[in-house]
Short mmCIF file of C-alpha atoms (C1' of nucleotides) in Angstrom, two decimals:
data_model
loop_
_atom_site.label_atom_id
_atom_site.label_comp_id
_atom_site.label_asym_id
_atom_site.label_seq_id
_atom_site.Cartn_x
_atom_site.Cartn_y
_atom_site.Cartn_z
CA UNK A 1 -73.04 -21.32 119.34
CA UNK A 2 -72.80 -24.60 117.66
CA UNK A 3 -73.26 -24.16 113.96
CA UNK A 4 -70.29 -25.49 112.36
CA UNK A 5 -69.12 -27.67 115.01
CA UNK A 6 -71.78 -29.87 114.41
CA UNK A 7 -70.17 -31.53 111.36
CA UNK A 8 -68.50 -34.52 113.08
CA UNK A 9 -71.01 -37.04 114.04
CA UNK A 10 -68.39 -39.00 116.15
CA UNK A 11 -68.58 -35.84 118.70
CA UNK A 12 -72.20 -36.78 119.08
CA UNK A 13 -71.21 -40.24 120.07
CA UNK A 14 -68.81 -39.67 122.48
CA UNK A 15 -71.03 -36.98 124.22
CA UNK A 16 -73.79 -40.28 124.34
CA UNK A 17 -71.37 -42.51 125.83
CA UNK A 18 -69.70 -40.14 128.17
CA UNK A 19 -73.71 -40.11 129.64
CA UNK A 20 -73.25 -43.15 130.63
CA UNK A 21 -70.43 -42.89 132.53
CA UNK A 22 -66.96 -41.46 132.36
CA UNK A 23 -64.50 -43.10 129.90
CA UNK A 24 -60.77 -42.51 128.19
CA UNK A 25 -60.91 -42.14 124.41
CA UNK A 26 -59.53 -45.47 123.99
CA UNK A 27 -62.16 -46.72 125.60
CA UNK A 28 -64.74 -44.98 123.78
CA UNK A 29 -63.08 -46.07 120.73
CA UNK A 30 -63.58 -49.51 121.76
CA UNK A 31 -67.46 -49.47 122.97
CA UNK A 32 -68.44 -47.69 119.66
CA UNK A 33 -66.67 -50.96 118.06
CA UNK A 34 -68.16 -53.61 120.58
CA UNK A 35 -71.89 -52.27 119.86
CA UNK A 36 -71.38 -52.15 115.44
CA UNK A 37 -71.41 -48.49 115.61
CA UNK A 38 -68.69 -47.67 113.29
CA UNK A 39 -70.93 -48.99 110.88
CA UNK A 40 -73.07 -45.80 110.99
CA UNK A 41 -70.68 -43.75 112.55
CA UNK A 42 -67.08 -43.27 110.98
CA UNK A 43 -64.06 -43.58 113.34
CA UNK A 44 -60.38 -43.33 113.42
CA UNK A 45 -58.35 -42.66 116.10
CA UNK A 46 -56.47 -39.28 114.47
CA UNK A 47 -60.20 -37.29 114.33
CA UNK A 48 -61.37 -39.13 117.89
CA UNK A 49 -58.97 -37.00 119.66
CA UNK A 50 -58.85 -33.86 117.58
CA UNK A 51 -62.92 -34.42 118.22
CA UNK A 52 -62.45 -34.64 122.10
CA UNK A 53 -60.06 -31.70 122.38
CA UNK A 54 -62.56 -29.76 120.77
CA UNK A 55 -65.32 -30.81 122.72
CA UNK A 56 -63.30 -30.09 126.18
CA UNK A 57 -62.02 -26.53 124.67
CA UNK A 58 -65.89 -25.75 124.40
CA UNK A 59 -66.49 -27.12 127.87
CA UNK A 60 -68.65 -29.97 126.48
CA UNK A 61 -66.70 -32.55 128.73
CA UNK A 62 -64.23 -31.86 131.32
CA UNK A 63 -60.97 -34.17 131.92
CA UNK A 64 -61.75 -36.09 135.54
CA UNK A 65 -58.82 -38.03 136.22
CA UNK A 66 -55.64 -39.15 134.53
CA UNK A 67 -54.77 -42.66 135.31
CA UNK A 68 -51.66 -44.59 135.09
CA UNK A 69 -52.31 -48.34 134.60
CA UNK A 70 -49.01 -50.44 135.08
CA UNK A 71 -46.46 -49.37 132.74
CA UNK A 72 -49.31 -48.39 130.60
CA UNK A 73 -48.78 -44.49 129.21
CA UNK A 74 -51.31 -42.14 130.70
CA UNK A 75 -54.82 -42.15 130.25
CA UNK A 76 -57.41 -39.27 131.01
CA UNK A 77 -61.20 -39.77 131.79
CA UNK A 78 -63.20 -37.68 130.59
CA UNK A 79 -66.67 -36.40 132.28
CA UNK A 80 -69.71 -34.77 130.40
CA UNK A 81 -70.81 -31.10 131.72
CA UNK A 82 -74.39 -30.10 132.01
CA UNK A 83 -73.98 -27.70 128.98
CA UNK A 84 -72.74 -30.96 127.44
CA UNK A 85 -75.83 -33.05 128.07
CA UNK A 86 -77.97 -30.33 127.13
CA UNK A 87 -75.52 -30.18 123.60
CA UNK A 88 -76.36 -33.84 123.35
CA UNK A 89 -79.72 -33.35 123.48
CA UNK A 90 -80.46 -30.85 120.89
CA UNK A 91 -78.06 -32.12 118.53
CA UNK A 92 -79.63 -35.62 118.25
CA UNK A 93 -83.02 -34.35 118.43
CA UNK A 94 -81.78 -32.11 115.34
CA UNK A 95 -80.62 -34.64 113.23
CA UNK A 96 -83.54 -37.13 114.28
CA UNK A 97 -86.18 -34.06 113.18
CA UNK A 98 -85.05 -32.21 109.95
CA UNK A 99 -83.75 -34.41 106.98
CA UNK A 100 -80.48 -33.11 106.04
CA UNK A 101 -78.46 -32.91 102.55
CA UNK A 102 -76.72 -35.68 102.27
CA UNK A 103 -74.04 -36.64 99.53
CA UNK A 104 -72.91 -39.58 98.58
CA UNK A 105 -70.46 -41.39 96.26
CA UNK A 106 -73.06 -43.13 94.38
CA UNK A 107 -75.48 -40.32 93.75
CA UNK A 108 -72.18 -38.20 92.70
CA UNK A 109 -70.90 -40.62 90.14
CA UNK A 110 -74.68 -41.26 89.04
CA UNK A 111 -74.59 -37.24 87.63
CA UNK A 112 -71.68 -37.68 85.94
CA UNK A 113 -72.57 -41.17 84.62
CA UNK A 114 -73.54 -39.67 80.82
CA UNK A 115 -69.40 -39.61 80.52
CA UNK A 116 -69.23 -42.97 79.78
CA UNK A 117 -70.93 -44.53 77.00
CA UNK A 118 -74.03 -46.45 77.74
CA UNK A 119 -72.25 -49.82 76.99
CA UNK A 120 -69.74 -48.86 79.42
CA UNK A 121 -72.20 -48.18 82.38
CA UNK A 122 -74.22 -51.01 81.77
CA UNK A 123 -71.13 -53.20 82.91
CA UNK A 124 -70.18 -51.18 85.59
CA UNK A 125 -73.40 -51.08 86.92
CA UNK A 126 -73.37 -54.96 86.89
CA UNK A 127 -70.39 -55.03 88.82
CA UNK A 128 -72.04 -53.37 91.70
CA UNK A 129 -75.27 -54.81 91.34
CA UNK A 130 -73.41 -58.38 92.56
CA UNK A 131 -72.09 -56.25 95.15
CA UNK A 132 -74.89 -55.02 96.81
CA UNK A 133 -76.59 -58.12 96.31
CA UNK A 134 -73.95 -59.81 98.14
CA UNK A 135 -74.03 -57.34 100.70
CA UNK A 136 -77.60 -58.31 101.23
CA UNK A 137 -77.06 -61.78 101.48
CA UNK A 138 -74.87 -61.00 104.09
CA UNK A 139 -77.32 -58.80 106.03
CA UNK A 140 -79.83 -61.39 105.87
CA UNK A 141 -77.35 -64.34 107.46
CA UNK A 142 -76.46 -61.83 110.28
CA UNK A 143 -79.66 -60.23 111.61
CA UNK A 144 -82.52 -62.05 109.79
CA UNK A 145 -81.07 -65.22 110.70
CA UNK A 146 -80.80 -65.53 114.32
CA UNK A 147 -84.45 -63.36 115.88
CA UNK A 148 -83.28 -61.69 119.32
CA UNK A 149 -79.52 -62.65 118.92
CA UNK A 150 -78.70 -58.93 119.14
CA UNK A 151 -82.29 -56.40 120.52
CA UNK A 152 -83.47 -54.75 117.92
CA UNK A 153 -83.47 -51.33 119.70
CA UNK A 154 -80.02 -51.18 119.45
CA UNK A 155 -79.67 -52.23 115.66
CA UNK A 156 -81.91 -49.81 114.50
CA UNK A 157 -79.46 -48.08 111.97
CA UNK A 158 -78.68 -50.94 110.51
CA UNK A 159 -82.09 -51.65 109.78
CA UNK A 160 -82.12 -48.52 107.54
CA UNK A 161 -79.40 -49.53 106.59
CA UNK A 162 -80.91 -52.89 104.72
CA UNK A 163 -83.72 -50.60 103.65
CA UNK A 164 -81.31 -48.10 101.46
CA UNK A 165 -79.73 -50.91 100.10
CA UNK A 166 -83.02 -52.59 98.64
CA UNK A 167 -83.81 -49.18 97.49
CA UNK A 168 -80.45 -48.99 95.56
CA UNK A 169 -80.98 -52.45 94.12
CA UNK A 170 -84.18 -52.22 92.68
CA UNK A 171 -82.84 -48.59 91.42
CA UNK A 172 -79.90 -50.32 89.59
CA UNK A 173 -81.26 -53.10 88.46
CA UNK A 174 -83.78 -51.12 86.92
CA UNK A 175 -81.70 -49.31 85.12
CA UNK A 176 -79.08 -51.97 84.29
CA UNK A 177 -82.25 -53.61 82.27
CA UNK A 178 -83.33 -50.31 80.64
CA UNK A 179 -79.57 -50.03 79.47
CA UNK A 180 -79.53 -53.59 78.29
CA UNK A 181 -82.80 -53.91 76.54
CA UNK A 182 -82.63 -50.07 75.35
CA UNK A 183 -85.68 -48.97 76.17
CA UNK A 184 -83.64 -46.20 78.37
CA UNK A 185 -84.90 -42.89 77.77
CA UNK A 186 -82.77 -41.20 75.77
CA UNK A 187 -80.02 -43.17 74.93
CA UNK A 188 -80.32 -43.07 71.27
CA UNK A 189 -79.07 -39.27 72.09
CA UNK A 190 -76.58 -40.78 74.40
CA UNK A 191 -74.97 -43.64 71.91
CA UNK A 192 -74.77 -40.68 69.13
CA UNK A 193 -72.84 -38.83 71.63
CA UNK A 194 -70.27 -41.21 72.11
CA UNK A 195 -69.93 -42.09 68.77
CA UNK A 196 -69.24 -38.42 67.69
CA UNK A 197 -66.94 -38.38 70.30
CA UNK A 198 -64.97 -41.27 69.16
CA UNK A 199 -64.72 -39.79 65.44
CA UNK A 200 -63.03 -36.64 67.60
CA UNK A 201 -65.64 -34.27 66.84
CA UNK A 202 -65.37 -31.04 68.75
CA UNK A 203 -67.47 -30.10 71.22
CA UNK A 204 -69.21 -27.48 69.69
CA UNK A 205 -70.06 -29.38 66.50
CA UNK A 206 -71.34 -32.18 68.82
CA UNK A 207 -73.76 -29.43 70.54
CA UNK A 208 -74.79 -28.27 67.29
CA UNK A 209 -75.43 -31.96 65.80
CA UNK A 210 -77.13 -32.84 68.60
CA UNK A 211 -79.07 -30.15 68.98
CA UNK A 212 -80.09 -30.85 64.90
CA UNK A 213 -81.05 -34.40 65.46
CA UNK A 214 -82.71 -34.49 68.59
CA UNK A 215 -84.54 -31.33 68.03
CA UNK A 216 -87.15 -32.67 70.52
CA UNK A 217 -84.90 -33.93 73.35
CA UNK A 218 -82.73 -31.27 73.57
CA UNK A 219 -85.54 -28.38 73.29
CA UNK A 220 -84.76 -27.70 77.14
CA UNK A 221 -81.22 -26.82 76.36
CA UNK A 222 -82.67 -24.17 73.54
CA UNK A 223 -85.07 -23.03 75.78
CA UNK A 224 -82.57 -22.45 78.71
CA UNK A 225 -80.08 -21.11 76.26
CA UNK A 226 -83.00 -18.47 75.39
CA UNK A 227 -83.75 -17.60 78.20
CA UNK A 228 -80.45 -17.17 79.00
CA UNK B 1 -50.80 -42.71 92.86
CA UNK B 2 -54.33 -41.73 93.23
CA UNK B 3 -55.32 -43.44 96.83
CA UNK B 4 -56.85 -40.77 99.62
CA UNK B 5 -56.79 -38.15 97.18
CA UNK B 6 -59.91 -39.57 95.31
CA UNK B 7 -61.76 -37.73 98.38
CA UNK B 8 -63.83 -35.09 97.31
CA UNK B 9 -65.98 -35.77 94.27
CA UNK B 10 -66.11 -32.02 93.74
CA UNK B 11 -62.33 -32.79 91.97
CA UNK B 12 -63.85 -35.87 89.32
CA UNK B 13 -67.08 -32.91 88.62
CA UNK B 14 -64.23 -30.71 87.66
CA UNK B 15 -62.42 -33.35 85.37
CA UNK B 16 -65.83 -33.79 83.80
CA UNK B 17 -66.61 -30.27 83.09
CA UNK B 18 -62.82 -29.82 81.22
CA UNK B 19 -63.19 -32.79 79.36
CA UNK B 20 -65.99 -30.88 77.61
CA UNK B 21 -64.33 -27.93 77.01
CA UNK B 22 -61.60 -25.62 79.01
CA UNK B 23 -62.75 -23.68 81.77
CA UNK B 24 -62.26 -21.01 84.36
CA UNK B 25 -63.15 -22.26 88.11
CA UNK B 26 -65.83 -19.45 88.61
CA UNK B 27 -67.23 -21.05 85.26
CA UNK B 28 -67.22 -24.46 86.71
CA UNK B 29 -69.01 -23.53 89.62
CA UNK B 30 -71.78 -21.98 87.47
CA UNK B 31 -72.39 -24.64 84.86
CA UNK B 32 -72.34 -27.51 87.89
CA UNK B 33 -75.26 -24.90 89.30
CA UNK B 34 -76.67 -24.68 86.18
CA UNK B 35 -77.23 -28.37 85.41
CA UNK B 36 -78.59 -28.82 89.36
CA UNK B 37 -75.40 -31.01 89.96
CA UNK B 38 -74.74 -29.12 93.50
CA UNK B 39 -78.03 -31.01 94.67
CA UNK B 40 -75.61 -34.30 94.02
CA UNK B 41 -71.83 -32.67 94.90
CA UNK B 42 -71.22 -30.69 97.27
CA UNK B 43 -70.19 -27.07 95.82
CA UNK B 44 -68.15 -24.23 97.53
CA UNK B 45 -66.18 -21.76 96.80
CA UNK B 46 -63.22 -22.19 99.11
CA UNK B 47 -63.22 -26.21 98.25
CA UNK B 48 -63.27 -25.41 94.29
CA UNK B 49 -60.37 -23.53 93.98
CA UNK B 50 -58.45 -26.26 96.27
CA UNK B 51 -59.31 -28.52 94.81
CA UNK B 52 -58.64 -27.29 91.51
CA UNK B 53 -55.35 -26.46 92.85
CA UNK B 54 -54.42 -29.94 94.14
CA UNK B 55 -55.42 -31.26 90.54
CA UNK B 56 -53.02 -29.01 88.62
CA UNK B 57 -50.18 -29.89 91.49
CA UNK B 58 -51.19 -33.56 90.24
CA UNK B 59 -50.70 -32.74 86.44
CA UNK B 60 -54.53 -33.45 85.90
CA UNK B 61 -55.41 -30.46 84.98
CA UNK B 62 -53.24 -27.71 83.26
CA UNK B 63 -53.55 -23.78 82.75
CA UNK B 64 -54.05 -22.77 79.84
CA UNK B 65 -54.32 -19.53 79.63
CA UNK B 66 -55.41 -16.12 81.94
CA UNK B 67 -57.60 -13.65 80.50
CA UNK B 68 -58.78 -10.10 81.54
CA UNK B 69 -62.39 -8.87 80.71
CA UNK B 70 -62.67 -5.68 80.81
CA UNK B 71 -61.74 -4.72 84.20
CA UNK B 72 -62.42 -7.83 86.18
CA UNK B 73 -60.13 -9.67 87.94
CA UNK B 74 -57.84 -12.05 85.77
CA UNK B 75 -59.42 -15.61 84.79
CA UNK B 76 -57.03 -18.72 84.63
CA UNK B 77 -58.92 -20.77 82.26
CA UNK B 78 -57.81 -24.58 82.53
CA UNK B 79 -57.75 -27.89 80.37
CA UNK B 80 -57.26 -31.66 80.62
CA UNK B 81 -54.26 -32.99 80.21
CA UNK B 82 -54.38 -37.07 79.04
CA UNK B 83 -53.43 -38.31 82.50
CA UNK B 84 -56.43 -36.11 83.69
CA UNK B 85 -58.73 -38.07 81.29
CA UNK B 86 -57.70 -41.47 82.25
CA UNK B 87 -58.03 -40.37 86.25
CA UNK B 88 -61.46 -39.26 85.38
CA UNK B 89 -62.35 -42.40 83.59
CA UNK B 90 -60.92 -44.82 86.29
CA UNK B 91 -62.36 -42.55 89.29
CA UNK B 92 -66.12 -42.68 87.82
CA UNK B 93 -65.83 -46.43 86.66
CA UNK B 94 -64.46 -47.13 90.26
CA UNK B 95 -67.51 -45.37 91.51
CA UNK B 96 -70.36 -46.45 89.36
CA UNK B 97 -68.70 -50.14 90.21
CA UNK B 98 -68.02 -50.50 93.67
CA UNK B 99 -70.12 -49.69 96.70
CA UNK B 100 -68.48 -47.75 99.06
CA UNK B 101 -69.32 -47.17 103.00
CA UNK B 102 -71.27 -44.21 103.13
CA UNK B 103 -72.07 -42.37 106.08
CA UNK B 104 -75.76 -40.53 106.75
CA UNK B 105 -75.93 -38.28 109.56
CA UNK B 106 -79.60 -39.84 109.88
CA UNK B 107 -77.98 -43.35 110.23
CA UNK B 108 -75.52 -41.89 112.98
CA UNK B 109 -78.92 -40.26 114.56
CA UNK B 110 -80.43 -43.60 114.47
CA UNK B 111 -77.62 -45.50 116.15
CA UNK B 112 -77.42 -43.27 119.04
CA UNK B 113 -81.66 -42.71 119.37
CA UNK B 114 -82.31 -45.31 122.64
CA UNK B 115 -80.80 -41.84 124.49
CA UNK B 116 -83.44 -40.00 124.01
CA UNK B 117 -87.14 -41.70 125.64
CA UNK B 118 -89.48 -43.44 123.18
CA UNK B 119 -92.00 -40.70 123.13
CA UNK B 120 -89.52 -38.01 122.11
CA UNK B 121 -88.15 -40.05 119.60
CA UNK B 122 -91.73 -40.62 118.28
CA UNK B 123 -92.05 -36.87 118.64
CA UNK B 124 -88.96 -35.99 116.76
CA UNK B 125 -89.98 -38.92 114.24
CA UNK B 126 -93.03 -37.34 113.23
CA UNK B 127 -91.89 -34.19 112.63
CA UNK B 128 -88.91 -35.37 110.39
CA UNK B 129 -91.61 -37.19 108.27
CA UNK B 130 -93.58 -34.33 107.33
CA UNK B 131 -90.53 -32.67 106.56
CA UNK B 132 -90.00 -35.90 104.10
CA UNK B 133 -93.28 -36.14 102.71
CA UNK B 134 -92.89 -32.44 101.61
CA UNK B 135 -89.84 -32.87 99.95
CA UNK B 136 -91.51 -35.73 97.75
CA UNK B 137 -94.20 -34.15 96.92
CA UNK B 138 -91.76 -31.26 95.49
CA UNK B 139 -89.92 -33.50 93.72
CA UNK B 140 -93.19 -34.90 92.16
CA UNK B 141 -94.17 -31.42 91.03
CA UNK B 142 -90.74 -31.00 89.43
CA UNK B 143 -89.55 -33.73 88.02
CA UNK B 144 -93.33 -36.04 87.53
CA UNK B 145 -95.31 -33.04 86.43
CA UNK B 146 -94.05 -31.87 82.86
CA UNK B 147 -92.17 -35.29 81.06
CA UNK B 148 -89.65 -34.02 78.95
CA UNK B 149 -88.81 -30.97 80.43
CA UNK B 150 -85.49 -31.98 81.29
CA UNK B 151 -84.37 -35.25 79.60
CA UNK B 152 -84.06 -38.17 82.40
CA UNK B 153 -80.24 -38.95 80.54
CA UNK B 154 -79.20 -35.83 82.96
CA UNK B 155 -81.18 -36.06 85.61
CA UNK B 156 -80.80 -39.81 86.53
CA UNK B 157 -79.46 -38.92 90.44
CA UNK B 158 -82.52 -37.08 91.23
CA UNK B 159 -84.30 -40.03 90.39
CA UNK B 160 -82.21 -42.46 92.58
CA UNK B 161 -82.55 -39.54 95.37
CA UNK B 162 -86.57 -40.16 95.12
CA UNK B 163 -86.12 -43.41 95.58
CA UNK B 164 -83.86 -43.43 98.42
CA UNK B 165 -86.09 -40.68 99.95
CA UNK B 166 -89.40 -42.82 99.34
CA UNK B 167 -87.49 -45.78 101.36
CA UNK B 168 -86.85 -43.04 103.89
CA UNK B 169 -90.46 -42.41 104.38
CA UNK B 170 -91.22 -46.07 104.54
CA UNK B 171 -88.53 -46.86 107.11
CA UNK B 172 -89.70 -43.64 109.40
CA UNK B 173 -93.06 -43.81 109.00
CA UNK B 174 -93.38 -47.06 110.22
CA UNK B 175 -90.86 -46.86 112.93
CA UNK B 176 -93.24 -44.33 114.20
CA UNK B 177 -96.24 -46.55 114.28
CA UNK B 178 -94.49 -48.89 116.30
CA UNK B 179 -93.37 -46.43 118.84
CA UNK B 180 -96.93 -44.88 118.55
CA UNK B 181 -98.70 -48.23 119.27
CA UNK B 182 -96.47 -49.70 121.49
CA UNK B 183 -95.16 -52.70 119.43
CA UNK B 184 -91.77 -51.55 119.14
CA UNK B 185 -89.61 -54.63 119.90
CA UNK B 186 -87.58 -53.53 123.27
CA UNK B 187 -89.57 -50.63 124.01
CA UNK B 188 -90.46 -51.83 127.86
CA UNK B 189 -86.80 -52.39 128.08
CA UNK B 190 -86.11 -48.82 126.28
CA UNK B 191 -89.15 -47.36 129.10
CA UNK B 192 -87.76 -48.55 132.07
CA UNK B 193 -84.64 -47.63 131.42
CA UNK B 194 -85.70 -44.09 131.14
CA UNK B 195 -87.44 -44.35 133.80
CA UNK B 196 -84.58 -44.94 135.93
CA UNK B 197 -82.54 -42.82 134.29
CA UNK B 198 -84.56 -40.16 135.42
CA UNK B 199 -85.05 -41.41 139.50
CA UNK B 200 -81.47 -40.41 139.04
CA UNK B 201 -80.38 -44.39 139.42
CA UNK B 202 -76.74 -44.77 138.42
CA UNK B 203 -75.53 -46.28 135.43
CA UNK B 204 -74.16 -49.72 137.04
CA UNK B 205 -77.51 -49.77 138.69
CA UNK B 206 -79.67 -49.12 135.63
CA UNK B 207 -77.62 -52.06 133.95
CA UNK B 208 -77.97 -54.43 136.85
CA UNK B 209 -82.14 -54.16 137.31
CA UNK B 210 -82.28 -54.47 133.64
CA UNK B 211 -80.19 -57.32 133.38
CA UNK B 212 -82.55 -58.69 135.92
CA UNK B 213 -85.86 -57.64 134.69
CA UNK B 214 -84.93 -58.42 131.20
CA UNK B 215 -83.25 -61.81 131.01
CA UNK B 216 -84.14 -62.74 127.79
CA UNK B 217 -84.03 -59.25 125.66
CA UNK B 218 -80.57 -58.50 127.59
CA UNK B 219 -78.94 -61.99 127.04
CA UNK B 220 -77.40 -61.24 123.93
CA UNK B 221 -75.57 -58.78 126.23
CA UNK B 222 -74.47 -61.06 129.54
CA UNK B 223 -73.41 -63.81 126.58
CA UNK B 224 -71.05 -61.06 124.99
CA UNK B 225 -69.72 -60.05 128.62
CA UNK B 226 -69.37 -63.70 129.48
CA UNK B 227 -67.09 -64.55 126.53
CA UNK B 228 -65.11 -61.37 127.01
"C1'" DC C 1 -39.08 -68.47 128.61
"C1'" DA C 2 -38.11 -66.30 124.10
"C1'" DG C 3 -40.29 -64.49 120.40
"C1'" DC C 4 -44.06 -62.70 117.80
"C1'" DG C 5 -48.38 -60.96 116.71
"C1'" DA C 6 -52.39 -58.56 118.46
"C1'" DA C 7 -54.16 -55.17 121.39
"C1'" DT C 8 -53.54 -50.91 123.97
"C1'" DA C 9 -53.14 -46.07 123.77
"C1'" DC C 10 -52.13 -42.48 121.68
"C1'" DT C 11 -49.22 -38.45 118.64
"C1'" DC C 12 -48.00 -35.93 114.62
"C1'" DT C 13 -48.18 -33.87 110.29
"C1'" DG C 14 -49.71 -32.17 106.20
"C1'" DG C 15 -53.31 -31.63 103.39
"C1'" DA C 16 -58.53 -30.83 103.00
"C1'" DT C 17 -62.35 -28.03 103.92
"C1'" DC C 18 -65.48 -24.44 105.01
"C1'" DG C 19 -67.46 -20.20 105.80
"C1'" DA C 20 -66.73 -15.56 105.71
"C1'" DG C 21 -64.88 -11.78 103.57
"C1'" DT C 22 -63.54 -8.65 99.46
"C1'" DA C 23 -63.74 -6.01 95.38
"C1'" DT C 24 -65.56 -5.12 90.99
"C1'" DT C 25 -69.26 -4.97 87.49
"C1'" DT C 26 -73.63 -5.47 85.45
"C1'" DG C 27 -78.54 -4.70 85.23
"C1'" DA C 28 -82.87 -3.02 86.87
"C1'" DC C 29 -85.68 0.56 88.48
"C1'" DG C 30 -87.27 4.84 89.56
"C1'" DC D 1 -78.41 9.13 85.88
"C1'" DG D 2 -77.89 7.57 90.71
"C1'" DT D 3 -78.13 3.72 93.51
"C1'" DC D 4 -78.92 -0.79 95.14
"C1'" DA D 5 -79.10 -5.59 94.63
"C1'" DA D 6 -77.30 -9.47 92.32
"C1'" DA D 7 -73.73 -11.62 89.89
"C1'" DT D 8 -68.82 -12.16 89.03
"C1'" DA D 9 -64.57 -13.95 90.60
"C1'" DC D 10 -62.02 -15.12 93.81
"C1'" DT D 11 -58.80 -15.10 98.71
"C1'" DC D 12 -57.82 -16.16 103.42
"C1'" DG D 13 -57.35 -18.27 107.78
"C1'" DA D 14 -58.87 -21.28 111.18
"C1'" DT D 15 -60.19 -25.41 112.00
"C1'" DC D 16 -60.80 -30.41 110.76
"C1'" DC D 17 -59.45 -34.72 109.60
"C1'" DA D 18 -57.15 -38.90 107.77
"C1'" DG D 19 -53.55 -41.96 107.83
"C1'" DA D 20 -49.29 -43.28 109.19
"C1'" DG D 21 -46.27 -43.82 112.80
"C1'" DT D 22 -44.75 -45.00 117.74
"C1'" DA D 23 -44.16 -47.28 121.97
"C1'" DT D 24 -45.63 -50.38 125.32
"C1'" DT D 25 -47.80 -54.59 127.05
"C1'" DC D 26 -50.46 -58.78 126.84
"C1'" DG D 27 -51.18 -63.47 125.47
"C1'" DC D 28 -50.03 -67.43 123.02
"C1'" DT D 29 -47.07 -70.89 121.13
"C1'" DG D 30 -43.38 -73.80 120.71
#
DNA sequence: CAGCGAATACTCTGGATCGAGTATTTGACG
DNA sequence: CGTCAAATACTCGATCCAGAGTATTCGCTG
């Protein structure tokens, strides 16, 4: 039954606040906002209400009441339905239980990174290494700073959060000093790539060179090519 | 000019694979599966030929030519045009360089978990972890078994995935010790709200004995109310 | 009390995306 | 040499979603 309608996480959301009690989607918009959840959770306006029809055509929540504040335009309150609570339930438990594929930008660009010349990535990689450290400056000042300002319990995710992002650090600066100091595996493969690339060899004689002067590095491509 | 449409990284795969040589989409697809790239960019059918489409609309990409093998359906076999080159250089520099938001349907999990009660988060925890300890352990039996095999140069996003997935583990794993021995930061609070929750107390009530019974973890909440 | 920016509260549109479906061909096996 | 699965090579349609746009009202300032 749910399947593919579980892709938008903000549909999860507003089936956990509507729990709580009944709400417009304004005003759902607005609590995610208060409590730092579209950190975690993206929102816009356009998909919160394409999200909400959906979840009322699958009788997730039901409309309660459509007030008219002042001259304000209409709002409608929505209520959750038992088969909602019950949808609320299993989905979060789902994505709490089994790790799911995730993609990201980072990981994307990463497998494509041998594109650029080494040179080139080392600098890039730079750039974002003062990033994310300055990101985790910032971290640091808002929740390390001040113990208890904001309960824990509900700050969880960004907890993670600071986790992943030491992960990536250590990860780039790793490599950003391999790069640097050359001691990256592989890059004399990599350099000689680029530099036959520059002299606008074709791409076949670049295989073929490559393949002649790495013999040893490049054996997996042989033996796939064998195989193949 | 390039703006929202920089959305799907399947499109800057695409100008990677054509700046090697010109292509076919169905080819694409296959080499991207080939060189384990769909475990970094998301790959389907329907999205490829879109998105191919929306490059050529772009002048990224052009046609170059549609061929017929034996009695298969026709091939349109595409190549980068120079505009397509710079986009591709700009759109992976842009990515290797600047951290973007990225959103994990874990994270999103995480944000909404005081729902559920502490012992069926704990539950749900620990099964999640063994899911994550078996996927390192394939990865070790990969990627740590036979150095070499597959030269690190092209296989530098599975690494950053192992690392990202080891942080994982940490952050669980001891997330679930806390909830397992009690020393979870809020987790009275987290209890007795459950607890009412399931009396069947109503919401405004819930908040009020809380507020109440937990001045101090809950006045990070009254001192938000207060100055709103 | 006039004016202006921020907040409230959505609506609309066009493009993106995804999964399922289709039709042919090759290769393996008995 | 028949057939059955896997690979080849897409197409289609129904959602989904992002971003921009709109209209009103509140609150502040001069």
């Amino acid at each position: 039954m749910a399947g593919r309608t579980r892709s938008n996480p903000l549909a999860l959301a507003v089936l956990c606040l509507l729990t709580e009690r009944p709400m417009h989607p304004y005003e759902i918009s607005s609590t995610l906002r208060e409590r730092h959840k579209e950190a975690s959770i993206k929102l816009n306006y356009g998909s919160l209400y394409s999200v909400v029809d959906s979840l009322q055509r699958r009788g997730l929540i039901a409309p309660q009441e459509t007030v008219r504040e002042g001259r304000r335009p209409e709002r409608t309150v929505y209520t959750i339905t038992e088969s909602g609570i019950t949808e609320m339930t299993d989905w979060l438990s789902d994505l709490l239980a089994r790790p799911a594929q995730e993609f990201t930008r980072f990981e994307a660009a990463l497998s494509l990174m041998p594109i650029l010349s080494p040179g080139e990535v080392l600098r890039l990689l730079e750039i974002r290494l003062r990033s994310l450290r300055a990101q985790e400056t910032a971290y640091e000042a808002t929740f390390g700073g001040a113990p208890g300002a904001f309960p824990r319990l509900f700050l969880i995710e960004l907890e993670f959060k600071a986790r992943l992002l030491r992960a990536e650090i250590e990860f780039v600066d790793a490599l950003a000093d391999e790069l640097r100091s050359g001691t990256f595996e592989g890059i004399k493969l990599w350099r000689r790539m680029h530099e036959l690339r520059l002299a606008g060899t074709s791409p076949e004689r670049i295989e073929q060179l490559l393949t002649e002067e790495f013999r040893e590095e490049m054996s997996w491509l042989t033996e796939l090519t064998d195989r193949g």
